[in-house]
């Protein structure tokens, strides 16, 4: 192979075409595949809109309660209504609704009246009534729902992580 | 740098022999006569990889359950980036695979490349052809649309015709109780687990044999110096891949693959058609009636496969130059002509989809021409929030079917059953059971049946007073004495036109005390609450005048 210059240049041409064309085919398959597997999605698309979380007129001052409600969820090709909860506290200043997931690794936490704090049983993170981290590995204060009240009813919007102004 | 890469490659090769194996493969000796006519086997291999790649991608977003399968596919093609393209590649790739495998077999048959010692290579090839067809057959069901469902009903029926084993085949395909969840799961498992594994195995054996016996040389090339597969023939193969790939890509990007309505086992008007490469079998079936059906459905296809398998044993003559293989050309030509004739005949006899029957029902251009029962149905459609999942007219796709395009194939009975038990009537339907009264369901069914693509858009907008008025009209059983828009009993005066003749005040007073206006009237007084009174009076006023 490739002894005289002509067949050697033909060989080079073949090789270049082989590399070029196979790269082209591979690219035209992988580029759509990447778009397909990592579709661009607006954040929070799965749970948009406001949800009625129930009547909060009986909510006592400074005593967190877990409210359960039905929430619409868009999950791939399915739109379903599922049970969801929020920890709600009425403080002197405001009505706060926390997302029920610990900000560490997403476990469910609960309020402990004795120690006056939210405690996550997974890795013993503790949070104050207004969500600040008191102990444990949690990296940020509890996430809050956007809230609005209509009469006695509490409406919840999307979940917003609280960073700098967490403790208020 | 180059040196380092070289050393790493040498290290890996020393431990795995990988590079040596690739080199052995690429620098395989092939006869001097090799050329463009021998690219088809390689293209088939290439297309197999394309199918595997796109198939795996589809599986990433596909829910293998009847009902969900349909909705997830709808989601793939309408919501996901590149989803439509990937489904298109997979769909058209399967058709191209059939074409390429066909061309590969024709090439081998014309050149006589199946002759001793390559009989086993040919037999493996025939088995691979059957696997390709099995892929097509099982994949056809997976979209779970009407086309998929009904074509598979036919497939299952044919499988049941097989003498002695029919029952077992049905059981194996999950079709003993008709096409349903078990059929779907079996087809899915065959399509994504068993057939790919079998195909890879047989392909490896096939390629192993091709390499063992070498590419068939033409008689003239025997004794000539051989050449290397790489880069000359590799280049030709790759150019062929490229040409096929461009064709495939253009098809996938430009021709929409149909996704019909959700599979509907009650739709007796649907005329199922198989994929184009099965049309010849479908046409053959028409020639055999009654108890002879098994001949067309099972015996002839089996004989054809046996004949294909027997080819290398029937033609045992010495290898000749292709120019001298007139008999081979004649046989291949005859088979192709027969196949083409049957396929064309099947195409020509395919009836147009049944669409015309719907045009005959009396038109209802907008809500004012609906009967009160239908309009009350429209009100219940609103109250029960049916629009959350169903469009009346084509629009932004929703979870359930667009009602105007499916309603003409349904009967009132079917709709009633479906409302009460959605998933029993349409397997896999995620629609919740409707818990409203039979009377209200009847109205709803009447409304749905009235929908056509022509009026559905107009019926999306109906004023609240009209719906409320119609519900009051219906619940007060006004139709037992009055006619509105041609519906109702005639013992009382028809009500079309009354709104033009009388004032709203007159109508209201008349409802409260009919005898005040006509002492002979047998109409009972209706003292509706103010809001209801306003709604029904406005509804009466809005009715179109009598046409006669």
XYZ file of C-alpha atoms in Angstrom:
716
model
C 0.000 0.000 0.000
C 0.953 3.549 -0.672
C 4.176 2.992 -2.588
C 3.677 5.512 -5.368
C 2.633 9.074 -4.582
C -0.733 8.762 -6.329
C -2.027 5.842 -4.263
C -0.597 7.437 -1.147
C -2.571 10.640 -1.707
C -5.671 8.609 -2.438
C -5.155 6.790 0.829
C -4.895 10.089 2.665
C -8.083 11.273 0.979
C -9.914 8.092 2.045
C -8.754 8.453 5.617
C -9.752 12.100 5.832
C -13.175 11.377 4.379
C -13.652 8.470 6.782
C -12.813 10.623 9.798
C -14.845 13.566 8.516
C -17.977 11.673 7.573
C -18.067 9.506 10.674
C -17.668 12.582 12.871
C -20.486 14.268 10.980
C -22.824 11.283 11.457
C -21.871 10.957 15.119
C -22.476 14.675 15.674
C -25.879 14.671 13.974
C -26.943 11.869 16.298
C -25.418 13.091 19.537
C -26.395 16.756 19.326
C -30.154 16.019 19.217
C -29.576 13.343 21.861
C -28.055 15.870 24.249
C -30.972 18.241 23.710
C -33.334 15.327 24.237
C -31.780 14.097 27.465
C -31.161 17.537 28.944
C -34.168 19.556 27.805
C -34.170 23.228 28.660
C -36.814 23.755 31.293
C -37.887 26.799 33.197
C -37.317 26.273 36.886
C -40.417 25.550 38.933
C -42.438 24.569 35.876
C -43.497 21.453 37.715
C -45.450 23.351 40.352
C -46.701 26.570 38.986
C -49.577 28.645 40.124
C -50.959 29.136 43.575
C -52.411 26.481 45.821
C -55.027 26.956 48.496
C -53.446 25.530 51.667
C -56.504 25.998 53.858
C -57.959 28.121 56.625
C -55.371 29.675 58.924
C -57.694 31.740 61.127
C -57.364 29.224 63.979
C -53.573 29.144 63.794
C -52.155 30.032 67.233
C -49.374 32.545 67.639
C -45.803 31.128 67.620
C -46.888 27.508 67.367
C -45.822 25.861 64.089
C -48.418 23.590 62.529
C -48.125 21.270 59.556
C -50.890 21.990 57.025
C -51.815 19.322 54.463
C -53.369 20.248 51.137
C -53.707 19.057 47.556
C -51.238 20.444 45.081
C -51.185 20.139 41.312
C -47.981 18.699 39.963
C -46.822 18.501 36.347
C -44.522 15.507 36.072
C -43.371 14.697 32.539
C -46.425 13.636 30.573
C -48.603 13.479 33.679
C -50.381 16.177 35.564
C -51.477 14.896 38.917
C -52.894 16.200 42.128
C -50.925 15.047 45.123
C -50.984 15.558 48.854
C -48.474 18.067 49.990
C -47.684 19.789 53.280
C -46.160 22.961 54.627
C -45.062 24.010 58.116
C -46.840 27.243 58.919
C -46.015 29.652 61.748
C -47.792 32.810 62.716
C -45.312 35.165 64.347
C -46.017 38.638 65.573
C -44.625 40.049 62.372
C -45.798 37.708 59.672
C -47.231 34.406 58.543
C -44.470 32.077 57.329
C -44.891 28.844 55.358
C -41.852 26.576 55.198
C -41.228 23.913 52.607
C -41.423 20.594 54.489
C -37.953 19.463 53.360
C -34.784 19.948 55.342
C -32.320 22.127 53.420
C -29.537 19.619 54.071
C -30.562 16.508 52.118
C -34.307 16.803 51.779
C -35.588 14.744 54.708
C -38.871 15.642 56.382
C -38.406 17.515 59.676
C -40.819 18.242 62.539
C -41.404 20.721 65.341
C -40.336 19.761 68.830
C -42.187 21.716 71.441
C -39.813 20.705 74.249
C -36.710 22.096 72.623
C -38.660 24.797 70.769
C -37.126 24.054 67.399
C -37.590 22.243 64.105
C -35.543 19.038 64.166
C -34.537 16.952 61.202
C -34.175 13.317 62.274
C -31.758 12.408 59.462
C -28.656 14.346 60.450
C -29.977 16.279 63.447
C -30.127 19.690 61.899
C -32.075 22.121 64.044
C -33.912 25.255 62.941
C -35.538 28.076 64.851
C -39.195 28.975 64.525
C -38.271 31.464 61.796
C -36.122 28.918 60.006
C -32.545 29.892 60.907
C -30.060 27.057 61.334
C -29.388 26.444 65.013
C -27.243 23.338 64.692
C -26.262 20.498 62.414
C -25.102 20.310 58.817
C -27.941 22.230 57.116
C -26.339 24.744 54.753
C -29.079 27.383 54.787
C -32.267 28.393 56.599
C -35.498 26.524 55.834
C -36.937 27.300 52.396
C -40.136 29.305 52.342
C -43.182 29.266 50.140
C -44.304 32.500 48.583
C -47.479 33.297 50.511
C -50.552 35.410 50.204
C -53.747 35.430 52.217
C -57.275 35.833 50.979
C -59.618 36.313 53.896
C -58.792 33.466 56.241
C -57.263 31.285 53.585
C -53.570 30.882 52.988
C -52.363 30.549 49.412
C -48.946 29.116 48.606
C -46.856 29.904 45.544
C -43.422 28.590 44.600
C -40.642 27.673 47.020
C -37.889 30.265 47.400
C -34.600 29.395 49.057
C -33.696 32.096 51.505
C -30.042 33.000 51.483
C -28.625 36.280 52.746
C -31.654 37.806 54.377
C -32.693 34.447 55.802
C -33.210 35.412 59.404
C -34.670 38.827 58.569
C 2.917 13.852 23.521
C 2.581 11.495 20.559
C 5.096 9.288 22.239
C 3.085 9.184 25.452
C -0.154 8.270 23.633
C 1.725 5.550 21.785
C 3.007 4.151 25.059
C -0.439 4.194 26.656
C -1.942 2.451 23.611
C 0.803 -0.152 23.648
C 0.231 -0.720 27.345
C -3.516 -1.222 26.802
C -2.980 -3.403 23.748
C -0.510 -5.566 25.571
C -3.108 -6.278 28.237
C -6.267 -6.418 26.129
C -5.239 -7.040 22.543
C -7.820 -4.419 21.661
C -5.818 -2.427 19.141
C -4.580 -5.574 17.435
C -8.163 -6.804 17.127
C -9.300 -3.524 15.554
C -6.348 -3.621 13.165
C -7.069 -7.209 12.228
C -10.604 -6.183 11.505
C -9.716 -3.149 9.413
C -6.849 -4.741 7.519
C -8.811 -7.836 6.599
C -8.008 -9.151 3.135
C -10.848 -8.781 0.649
C -10.965 -9.869 -2.992
C -9.923 -7.485 -5.735
C -13.483 -7.633 -7.077
C -15.011 -6.040 -3.953
C -16.722 -2.747 -4.461
C -19.871 -0.681 -4.167
C -22.174 -3.669 -4.596
C -20.961 -5.092 -1.294
C -21.903 -2.193 0.988
C -25.426 -3.339 1.940
C -24.517 -5.677 4.784
C -22.463 -2.907 6.365
C -25.346 -0.438 5.967
C -27.657 -2.869 7.744
C -25.176 -3.030 10.618
C -24.975 0.757 10.663
C -28.760 1.099 10.704
C -28.934 -1.389 13.565
C -26.720 0.933 15.609
C -28.899 3.930 14.667
C -32.009 1.996 15.739
C -30.397 0.915 18.999
C -29.274 4.458 19.732
C -32.603 6.127 18.971
C -34.511 3.281 20.627
C -32.623 3.708 23.891
C -33.232 7.457 23.738
C -36.956 6.914 23.237
C -37.014 4.517 26.182
C -35.604 7.274 28.395
C -38.912 9.130 28.141
C -41.368 6.379 27.312
C -43.788 4.766 29.755
C -44.368 1.143 28.707
C -48.012 0.885 29.755
C -51.084 1.134 27.533
C -52.455 4.654 27.820
C -49.339 6.066 29.418
C -47.365 4.853 26.406
C -49.475 7.066 24.193
C -49.294 10.087 26.456
C -45.566 9.772 27.003
C -44.980 9.493 23.257
C -47.131 12.564 22.757
C -44.948 14.255 25.361
C -41.787 13.103 23.544
C -42.857 14.472 20.183
C -44.420 17.693 21.404
C -42.497 18.764 24.505
C -38.974 17.385 24.433
C -36.159 18.975 22.451
C -35.400 16.770 19.470
C -38.084 14.274 20.481
C -39.910 14.465 17.186
C -36.630 14.025 15.292
C -35.563 11.018 17.340
C -38.902 9.313 16.958
C -38.722 10.076 13.226
C -35.247 8.546 12.966
C -36.416 5.409 14.740
C -39.579 5.112 12.643
C -37.990 5.726 9.241
C -34.905 3.807 10.292
C -37.043 0.701 10.625
C -38.415 1.127 7.112
C -34.944 1.745 5.707
C -33.676 -1.316 7.557
C -36.214 -3.464 5.729
C -35.171 -1.907 2.410
C -31.458 -2.354 3.057
C -31.775 -5.927 4.288
C -33.859 -6.633 1.186
C -31.201 -5.114 -1.068
C -28.496 -7.041 0.764
C -30.321 -10.327 0.122
C -30.959 -9.448 -3.514
C -27.271 -8.649 -4.016
C -26.197 -11.920 -2.443
C -28.793 -13.830 -4.468
C -27.805 -12.242 -7.787
C -24.083 -12.817 -7.239
C -24.695 -16.326 -5.928
C -22.700 -15.517 -2.811
C -24.645 -18.083 -0.755
C -22.903 -21.022 -2.418
C -20.715 -23.534 -0.683
C -19.198 -22.996 1.852
C -21.374 -19.983 2.717
C -24.742 -21.744 3.223
C -24.744 -21.096 6.975
C -24.044 -17.397 6.414
C -27.131 -17.225 4.175
C -29.315 -19.098 6.673
C -28.279 -16.728 9.469
C -29.115 -13.884 7.105
C -32.631 -15.222 6.528
C -33.103 -15.507 10.299
C -31.902 -11.922 10.683
C -34.469 -10.837 8.087
C -37.183 -12.503 10.178
C -35.898 -10.672 13.256
C -36.069 -7.353 11.399
C -39.696 -8.089 10.513
C -40.419 -9.098 14.114
C -39.002 -5.773 15.251
C -41.379 -4.014 12.869
C -44.366 -6.022 14.043
C -43.766 -5.565 17.769
C -42.714 -1.921 17.484
C -45.917 -1.082 15.646
C -47.991 -1.602 18.809
C -45.857 0.538 21.103
C -47.336 4.000 20.301
C -50.686 2.573 21.505
C -52.674 4.711 19.129
C -55.664 3.488 17.186
C -53.528 2.338 14.268
C -51.226 0.359 16.549
C -54.089 -1.253 18.391
C -56.115 -2.348 15.395
C -53.150 -3.570 13.357
C -52.134 -5.720 16.295
C -55.633 -7.101 16.674
C -55.224 -8.445 13.135
C -51.707 -9.745 13.801
C -52.905 -11.596 16.865
C -55.822 -13.118 14.961
C -53.442 -14.380 12.279
C -51.103 -15.837 14.870
C -54.083 -17.713 16.279
C -54.625 -19.395 12.891
C -51.379 -21.353 13.070
C -52.327 -25.064 13.097
C -51.599 -26.927 16.337
C -49.568 -24.146 17.947
C -51.944 -21.212 17.426
C -53.208 -21.299 20.988
C -49.712 -21.384 22.440
C -48.506 -18.571 20.220
C -51.482 -16.471 21.352
C -50.660 -17.243 24.951
C -47.009 -16.353 24.406
C -47.927 -13.045 22.764
C -50.369 -12.225 25.559
C -53.230 -12.182 23.058
C -55.377 -15.037 24.340
C -57.893 -12.581 25.799
C -57.617 -10.107 22.935
C -55.167 -7.228 22.630
C -54.647 -5.580 25.990
C -52.197 -4.953 28.772
C -50.535 -8.353 28.538
C -50.149 -8.148 24.763
C -48.580 -4.760 25.157
C -46.109 -5.871 27.795
C -45.116 -8.959 25.819
C -44.600 -6.962 22.635
C -42.605 -4.374 24.531
C -40.365 -6.978 26.128
C -39.811 -8.688 22.792
C -39.053 -5.390 21.122
C -36.591 -3.928 23.617
C -35.058 -6.950 25.329
C -35.318 -10.203 23.455
C -35.126 -9.219 19.787
C -32.127 -6.882 20.247
C -30.200 -9.555 22.152
C -31.006 -12.202 19.545
C -30.132 -9.835 16.718
C -26.759 -8.954 18.217
C -25.989 -12.641 18.684
C -26.969 -13.638 15.158
C -25.217 -10.605 13.685
C -22.000 -11.572 15.427
C -22.270 -15.112 14.110
C -23.133 -13.805 10.650
C -20.146 -11.447 10.600
C -17.927 -14.156 12.035
C -18.867 -16.414 9.127
C -18.358 -13.627 6.602
C -14.826 -13.210 7.927
C -14.190 -16.933 8.185
C -15.074 -17.577 4.561
C -14.050 -14.169 3.303
C -16.054 -11.900 1.041
C -17.151 -13.844 -2.043
C -14.823 -13.048 -4.937
C -16.042 -12.913 -8.507
C -14.640 -15.816 -10.574
C -12.382 -13.420 -12.399
C -10.847 -12.147 -9.178
C -9.720 -15.596 -8.052
C -5.963 -15.668 -8.196
C -5.666 -11.875 -8.341
C -3.854 -10.154 -5.473
C -6.192 -9.291 -2.610
C -6.697 -5.816 -1.213
C -7.265 -4.500 2.289
C -10.659 -3.535 3.680
C -9.185 -0.288 5.001
C -9.270 2.344 3.706
C -10.652 1.666 0.190
C -13.707 -0.463 0.995
C -14.167 1.228 4.385
C -14.474 4.498 2.500
C -17.108 3.039 0.160
C -19.053 1.610 3.121
C -18.936 4.897 4.939
C -20.076 6.876 1.910
C -23.003 4.470 1.648
C -23.798 4.993 5.353
C -23.685 8.691 4.743
C -26.072 8.563 1.800
C -28.541 6.428 3.784
C -28.120 8.615 6.830
C -28.870 11.787 4.871
C -32.007 10.167 3.479
C -33.019 9.014 6.952
C -32.369 12.385 8.516
C -34.321 14.259 5.857
C -37.257 11.865 6.231
C -37.215 12.200 10.017
C -36.938 15.975 9.917
C -39.539 16.642 7.242
C -42.136 13.854 7.209
C -44.316 13.729 10.295
C -44.819 10.271 11.717
C -48.524 10.003 12.449
C -49.690 9.590 16.022
C -53.398 8.937 15.843
C -55.917 9.075 18.647
C -55.494 6.955 21.761
C -56.228 3.275 21.057
C -59.969 2.771 21.069
C -61.155 -0.854 21.160
C -64.753 0.245 20.613
C -64.049 1.993 17.338
C -65.587 -0.384 14.839
C -65.064 1.982 11.910
C -61.284 1.865 12.034
C -59.677 0.166 9.034
C -56.293 -1.117 10.163
C -53.432 -1.231 7.702
C -50.052 -2.823 8.343
C -46.743 -1.090 7.679
C -45.916 -0.955 3.958
C -43.544 -3.900 4.043
C -46.296 -6.186 5.306
C -48.861 -5.072 2.743
C -48.037 -7.976 0.404
C -48.977 -10.445 3.132
C -52.118 -8.467 3.865
C -53.074 -8.565 0.184
C -52.345 -12.311 -0.060
C -54.876 -12.895 2.708
C -57.659 -11.524 0.533
C -57.301 -14.388 -1.945
C -58.147 -17.054 0.583
C -61.590 -17.321 2.071
C -63.137 -19.335 4.820
C -61.184 -22.390 5.828
C -58.555 -21.649 3.199
C -57.521 -18.568 5.110
C -54.806 -20.503 6.896
C -53.140 -21.042 3.499
C -52.620 -17.342 2.911
C -52.025 -16.451 6.529
C -49.653 -19.190 7.618
C -48.825 -21.862 5.047
C -47.661 -19.670 2.163
C -45.491 -17.398 4.332
C -43.956 -20.463 5.988
C -43.241 -22.026 2.597
C -41.680 -18.763 1.449
C -39.346 -18.717 4.443
C -38.452 -22.382 3.898
C -37.765 -21.665 0.221
C -35.454 -18.803 1.218
C -33.619 -21.057 3.646
C -33.281 -23.725 0.940
C -31.804 -21.409 -1.702
C -28.158 -22.470 -1.225
C -29.161 -26.144 -1.409
C -31.278 -25.726 -4.533
C -28.671 -23.783 -6.476
C -25.480 -25.837 -6.171
C -23.958 -25.047 -9.557
C -20.393 -23.795 -9.791
C -19.759 -20.121 -9.136
C -20.304 -18.158 -12.321
C -19.790 -14.565 -13.348
C -22.793 -12.419 -12.608
C -23.350 -11.775 -16.333
C -24.061 -15.486 -16.773
C -26.522 -15.854 -13.898
C -29.656 -15.350 -15.980
C -31.743 -17.811 -13.968
C -30.938 -16.003 -10.711
C -31.953 -12.714 -12.310
C -35.188 -14.280 -13.554
C -36.109 -15.715 -10.148
C -35.248 -12.551 -8.209
C -37.093 -10.474 -10.815
C -40.162 -12.668 -10.567
C -40.217 -12.547 -6.763
C -39.806 -8.764 -6.789
C -42.540 -8.335 -9.408
C -44.915 -10.498 -7.368
C -44.130 -8.568 -4.209
C -44.567 -5.243 -5.970
C -47.872 -6.265 -7.583
C -49.341 -7.370 -4.247
C -48.129 -4.214 -2.498
C -49.494 -1.914 -5.180
C -52.812 -3.779 -5.163
C -53.019 -3.343 -1.403
C -52.311 0.374 -1.713
C -54.947 0.842 -4.400
C -57.645 -0.977 -2.445
C -57.075 0.959 0.763
C -60.314 2.847 1.385
C -60.296 6.474 2.405
C -60.778 6.877 6.114
C -64.453 7.028 7.066
C -64.993 10.728 7.552
C -67.998 11.581 5.415
C -70.809 10.173 7.597
C -70.530 13.015 10.037
C -71.403 15.671 7.479
C -75.012 14.503 7.329
C -76.032 15.377 10.894
C -77.880 18.706 11.082
C -75.421 21.522 11.552
C -75.265 23.489 14.762
C -73.208 26.512 13.848
C -73.111 27.870 17.386
C -74.672 27.296 20.772
C -77.969 28.981 19.839
C -78.781 26.067 17.553
C -78.112 23.344 20.099
C -81.094 21.644 21.662
C -81.546 22.485 25.364
C -80.351 18.973 26.238
C -77.137 19.484 24.271
C -76.627 22.934 25.705
C -77.169 21.584 29.226
C -74.505 18.997 28.335
C -72.219 21.889 27.430
C -72.934 23.334 30.867
C -72.010 20.043 32.562
C -68.856 19.903 30.423
C -67.924 23.215 32.021
C -69.053 22.325 35.518
C -67.166 19.019 35.553
C -64.040 20.770 34.215
C -63.748 18.382 31.288
C -61.773 21.095 29.504
C -58.873 20.400 31.846
C -58.039 17.349 29.730
C -60.083 17.723 26.550
C -60.141 20.285 23.799
C -63.380 20.715 21.890
C -61.550 21.849 18.742
C -57.922 21.260 17.819
C -55.649 23.449 19.895
C -52.871 23.277 22.421
C -52.638 19.490 22.987
C -54.167 18.256 26.219
C -54.020 14.935 27.991
C -57.244 13.544 26.588
C -58.331 13.381 22.957
C -59.788 16.380 21.154
C -63.507 15.706 21.300
C -64.499 17.080 17.900
C -62.179 14.661 16.126
C -63.164 11.512 18.016
C -66.833 11.986 18.840
C -68.207 10.998 15.428
C -67.017 7.441 15.901
C -68.859 6.992 19.177
C -72.373 6.103 20.162
C -74.293 7.538 23.093
C -74.166 4.128 24.810
C -70.416 3.963 24.424
C -70.000 7.455 25.840
C -72.217 6.665 28.828
C -70.218 3.537 29.586
C -67.003 5.471 29.175
C -68.091 8.271 31.504
C -68.961 5.796 34.200
C -65.968 3.538 33.754
C -63.300 5.232 31.680
C -60.456 2.766 32.065
C -62.641 -0.262 31.471
C -63.852 1.034 28.126
C -60.519 2.502 27.076
C -57.753 0.435 28.703
C -55.194 2.627 30.343
C -57.329 5.740 30.231
C -56.342 8.041 33.081
C -59.745 9.747 33.012
C -61.487 9.844 36.399
C -64.867 8.189 36.783
C -67.735 10.656 36.461
C -70.064 10.580 39.409
C -72.875 12.794 38.140
C -76.415 11.560 37.520
C -77.363 9.472 34.494
C -79.595 12.270 33.334
C -76.715 14.715 33.336
C -74.467 12.171 31.627
C -77.072 11.775 28.893
C -76.943 15.527 28.262
C -73.156 15.401 28.210
C -73.188 12.537 25.704
C -75.682 14.406 23.509
C -73.399 17.433 23.515
C -70.245 15.448 22.724
C -71.989 13.674 19.844
C -72.998 17.023 18.379
C -69.391 18.145 18.032
C -67.783 18.367 14.613
C -64.506 19.972 13.568
C -66.720 22.592 11.894
C -68.616 23.774 14.965
C -66.294 22.897 17.852
C -64.466 26.221 17.870
C -67.753 28.147 17.982
C -69.002 25.934 20.819
C -65.969 26.731 22.962
C -67.550 30.070 23.761
C -71.011 29.905 25.311
C -72.334 32.655 27.592
C -73.018 31.585 31.162
C -76.673 32.677 31.067
C -77.341 30.389 28.114
C -75.854 27.339 29.829
C -77.660 28.146 33.023
C -80.900 28.780 31.144
C -80.603 25.474 29.319
C -79.935 23.581 32.543
C -83.048 25.171 34.132
C -85.039 24.409 31.002
C -83.885 20.807 31.119
C -84.351 20.314 34.854
C -87.823 21.876 34.757
C -88.676 19.393 31.981
C -89.957 22.105 29.680
C -89.284 19.754 26.750
C -92.222 17.558 27.760
C -94.510 20.279 26.304
C -92.309 22.568 24.172
C -90.076 22.321 21.137
C -86.782 24.219 20.962
C -84.569 23.804 17.897
C -86.592 20.807 16.767
C -86.392 18.892 20.014
C -89.244 18.313 22.492
C -92.966 17.487 22.589
C -95.501 19.590 20.723
C -98.402 19.848 23.189
C -97.380 23.425 24.036
C -96.349 26.168 21.611
C -92.831 25.953 20.096
C -90.472 28.393 21.735
C -88.254 29.446 18.833
C -89.282 33.018 18.004
C -91.022 33.702 21.322
C -88.108 35.920 22.296
C -88.675 38.081 19.233
C -92.419 38.400 19.848
C -92.408 39.041 23.592
C -90.535 41.343 25.950
C -88.360 40.026 28.729
C -90.852 41.360 31.277
C -93.693 39.502 29.589
C -91.710 36.251 29.634
C -90.846 36.669 33.285
C -94.457 37.405 34.258
C -95.634 34.472 32.163
C -93.266 32.087 33.968
C -94.615 33.269 37.338
C -98.281 33.040 36.369
C -99.137 31.588 32.955
C -102.875 31.717 33.543
C -102.758 35.485 33.918
C -102.126 35.639 30.138
C -104.168 32.666 29.048
C -106.731 31.220 31.453
C -106.801 27.992 29.396
C -103.072 27.396 29.745
C -102.110 24.142 31.458
C -98.582 25.323 32.151
C -97.693 25.264 35.845
C -96.262 28.454 37.332
C -92.464 28.658 37.717
C -91.276 31.097 40.326
C -87.554 30.867 39.656
C -85.106 32.714 41.929
C -84.152 36.074 40.374
C -80.812 34.929 38.894
C -82.325 31.794 37.390
C -85.268 33.794 36.063
C -82.951 36.226 34.341
C -80.913 33.358 32.852
C -83.853 31.480 31.380
C -85.519 34.627 30.074
C -82.284 35.713 28.417
C -81.915 32.207 27.018
C -85.428 32.339 25.538
C -84.681 35.754 24.061
C -81.490 34.435 22.453
C -83.102 31.472 20.693
C -83.065 31.783 16.909
C -86.476 32.520 15.322
C -88.330 29.556 13.866
C -86.975 28.794 10.399
C -90.332 27.971 8.773
